[in-house]
Coordinates of N, CA, C and O in Angstrom, one line a residue:
M1 N 24.1 3.3 6.1 CA 25.4 4.7 5.9 C 23.8 5.2 5.7 O 22.6 5.1 6.2
H2 N 24.0 6.6 7.1 CA 23.0 7.7 7.4 C 22.9 8.2 6.5 O 23.1 8.5 5.2
S3 N 20.9 9.2 6.6 CA 20.8 10.0 5.4 C 21.6 11.0 5.1 O 22.1 11.6 3.8
R4 N 22.3 11.4 6.3 CA 23.1 13.2 6.2 C 24.1 12.5 4.9 O 24.7 13.3 4.5
D5 N 24.6 11.3 5.4 CA 25.9 11.4 5.1 C 25.9 10.7 2.7 O 26.7 10.8 2.2
I6 N 24.6 9.7 2.8 CA 24.9 10.2 1.6 C 24.2 11.2 0.7 O 24.5 11.5 -0.4
A7 N 23.0 12.3 1.6 CA 22.9 13.7 1.3 C 24.1 14.4 0.5 O 24.1 14.6 -0.6
T8 N 25.1 13.9 1.7 CA 26.6 14.6 1.4 C 27.2 13.7 0.3 O 27.6 14.8 -0.9
Y9 N 27.3 12.8 -0.1 CA 27.7 11.7 -1.0 C 27.2 12.3 -2.0 O 27.5 12.7 -3.3
L10 N 25.8 12.7 -2.6 CA 24.8 13.0 -3.7 C 25.4 14.3 -4.1 O 24.2 14.7 -4.5
K11 N 25.1 15.2 -3.1 CA 25.3 16.6 -2.9 C 23.8 17.2 -3.4 O 23.8 18.3 -4.2
V12 N 23.1 17.0 -2.4 CA 21.7 17.5 -2.4 C 21.2 17.4 -0.4 O 22.4 17.1 0.1
S13 N 20.5 18.4 -0.4 CA 20.1 18.3 0.7 C 19.2 17.1 1.5 O 18.8 15.9 0.8
E14 N 19.5 17.1 2.5 CA 18.6 16.0 3.2 C 17.4 16.0 3.3 O 16.4 15.0 2.8
S15 N 16.6 17.0 2.8 CA 14.9 17.4 2.6 C 14.8 16.8 1.6 O 13.8 16.1 0.9
T16 N 15.8 16.9 0.4 CA 15.4 16.4 -1.0 C 15.4 15.0 -1.1 O 15.0 13.8 -1.4
L17 N 16.5 13.9 -0.4 CA 16.6 12.9 -0.2 C 15.2 12.6 0.5 O 14.8 11.2 0.0
S18 N 14.9 13.2 1.4 CA 13.7 13.0 2.2 C 12.9 12.7 1.4 O 11.5 11.8 0.8
R19 N 12.1 13.6 0.4 CA 11.1 13.7 -0.8 C 11.6 12.7 -1.7 O 10.3 12.6 -2.4
W20 N 12.5 12.4 -2.0 CA 13.1 11.2 -3.2 C 12.5 9.8 -2.5 O 11.8 9.2 -2.9
R21 N 12.4 10.0 -1.3 CA 12.1 8.4 -0.3 C 10.6 8.6 -0.6 O 10.0 7.7 -0.7
S22 N 10.1 9.3 -0.3 CA 8.3 9.8 -0.1 C 7.8 9.3 -1.8 O 6.8 8.8 -1.5
A23 N 8.6 9.9 -2.9 CA 8.1 9.6 -4.1 C 8.6 8.5 -4.6 O 7.9 8.1 -5.4
G24 N 9.3 7.6 -4.2 CA 10.1 6.0 -4.3 C 10.5 6.3 -5.5 O 10.7 5.5 -6.3
T25 N 11.3 8.0 -6.0 CA 12.2 7.9 -7.4 C 13.9 7.9 -6.8 O 14.8 8.1 -7.7
G26 N 14.3 8.0 -5.6 CA 15.5 8.0 -4.9 C 16.3 6.4 -4.9 O 15.7 5.8 -5.5
P27 N 17.4 6.6 -4.2 CA 18.1 5.6 -4.2 C 17.2 4.4 -3.3 O 16.4 4.9 -2.2
P28 N 17.5 3.3 -3.3 CA 17.3 2.4 -2.7 C 17.8 2.1 -1.2 O 18.9 2.8 -1.1
F29 N 16.6 2.3 -0.1 CA 17.0 2.5 1.1 C 16.1 1.2 2.4 O 15.5 0.6 2.0
I30 N 16.5 1.4 3.3 CA 16.3 0.1 4.1 C 15.6 0.8 5.7 O 16.3 1.8 6.0
R31 N 14.8 0.5 6.0 CA 14.5 1.3 7.0 C 14.7 0.0 8.6 O 14.2 -1.0 8.6
L32 N 15.3 1.0 9.5 CA 15.8 0.0 10.6 C 15.6 1.3 11.8 O 16.0 2.2 12.0
G33 N 14.6 0.5 12.9 CA 13.8 1.4 13.8 C 13.4 2.6 13.4 O 13.9 3.2 14.1
G34 N 12.8 2.7 12.4 CA 12.3 3.6 11.8 C 13.0 4.9 10.8 O 12.6 5.9 10.5
I35 N 14.1 4.7 11.3 CA 15.8 5.2 10.3 C 16.0 4.9 9.0 O 16.3 3.1 8.8
A36 N 16.1 5.7 8.2 CA 16.2 5.1 7.0 C 17.6 4.9 6.5 O 18.5 6.0 7.5
R37 N 18.1 3.7 6.1 CA 19.4 3.7 5.8 C 20.0 3.1 4.5 O 19.2 2.8 4.0
Y38 N 21.3 3.3 4.1 CA 21.6 3.2 2.9 C 22.7 2.0 2.5 O 23.5 2.2 3.3
R39 N 23.1 1.3 1.5 CA 24.1 0.9 1.5 C 24.6 1.4 0.1 O 24.2 1.5 -0.9
I40 N 26.0 1.9 0.4 CA 26.4 2.4 -0.6 C 26.8 2.0 -1.6 O 26.5 2.6 -3.4
D41 N 26.8 1.0 -2.0 CA 26.6 -0.1 -2.8 C 25.2 0.2 -3.9 O 25.2 -0.1 -5.4
A42 N 24.3 0.0 -3.4 CA 23.0 0.1 -4.2 C 22.8 1.5 -4.8 O 22.1 1.7 -5.4
V43 N 23.6 2.7 -3.9 CA 23.5 4.1 -4.2 C 23.8 4.0 -5.4 O 23.7 4.5 -6.3
D44 N 25.3 3.6 -5.5 CA 25.9 3.9 -6.7 C 25.3 2.8 -8.2 O 25.4 3.2 -9.0
A45 N 24.8 1.9 -7.4 CA 24.1 0.9 -8.3 C 22.7 1.9 -8.9 O 22.9 2.0 -10.0
W46 N 22.3 2.5 -8.5 CA 20.8 4.0 -8.8 C 21.9 4.8 -9.7 O 21.0 4.7 -10.4
L47 N 22.8 5.2 -9.1 CA 23.3 6.3 -10.0 C 23.6 5.7 -11.2 O 23.5 6.1 -12.3
A48 N 24.4 4.6 -11.5 CA 24.9 3.9 -12.9 C 23.5 3.8 -13.4 O 23.8 3.5 -14.9
E49 N 22.5 3.7 -13.3 CA 21.1 2.7 -14.0 C 20.6 4.6 -14.6 O 20.0 4.6 -15.6
L50 N 20.6 5.6 -13.9 CA 20.6 6.8 -14.2 C 21.1 7.0 -15.0 O 20.5 7.6 -16.2
E51 N 22.5 7.1 -14.8 CA 23.0 7.2 -16.8 C 23.0 6.3 -17.6 O 23.0 6.7 -18.7
R52 N 22.9 5.5 -17.7 CA 22.4 4.6 -18.3 C 21.1 4.8 -19.0 O 20.6 5.0 -20.7
D53 N 20.0 5.4 -18.2 CA 18.8 6.0 -18.6 C 18.7 7.3 -19.4 O 18.0 7.7 -19.8
H54 N 19.7 7.8 -18.9 CA 19.8 9.4 -20.0 C 21.0 9.3 -20.2 O 21.4 10.3 -21.2
A55 N 21.8 8.3 -20.9 CA 22.9 8.3 -22.2 C 22.2 8.7 -23.2 O 20.9 8.1 -23.6
P56 N 22.9 9.4 -24.1 CA 21.7 9.7 -25.7 C 22.3 8.3 -26.0 O 23.1 7.7 -26.0
Q57 N 20.9 8.1 -26.9 CA 20.5 7.1 -27.8 C 21.8 6.9 -29.5 O 21.1 8.5 -30.1
E58 N 22.0 6.4 -29.6 CA 22.7 5.7 -30.5 C 22.4 5.5 -32.2 O 21.0 5.0 -31.9

């Protein structure tokens, strides 16, 4: 998927997504011809990992 599609999916701006790519903190991506592309299943897995990392400890 294109960056704009993932930005919309995550409800963030494309510039935020770009900053996350540069910092290595955002969802995993692949560069194809110099353009960042995302697999929706990888983005969903990244979100699930964030949920686990921020879940309250029992």
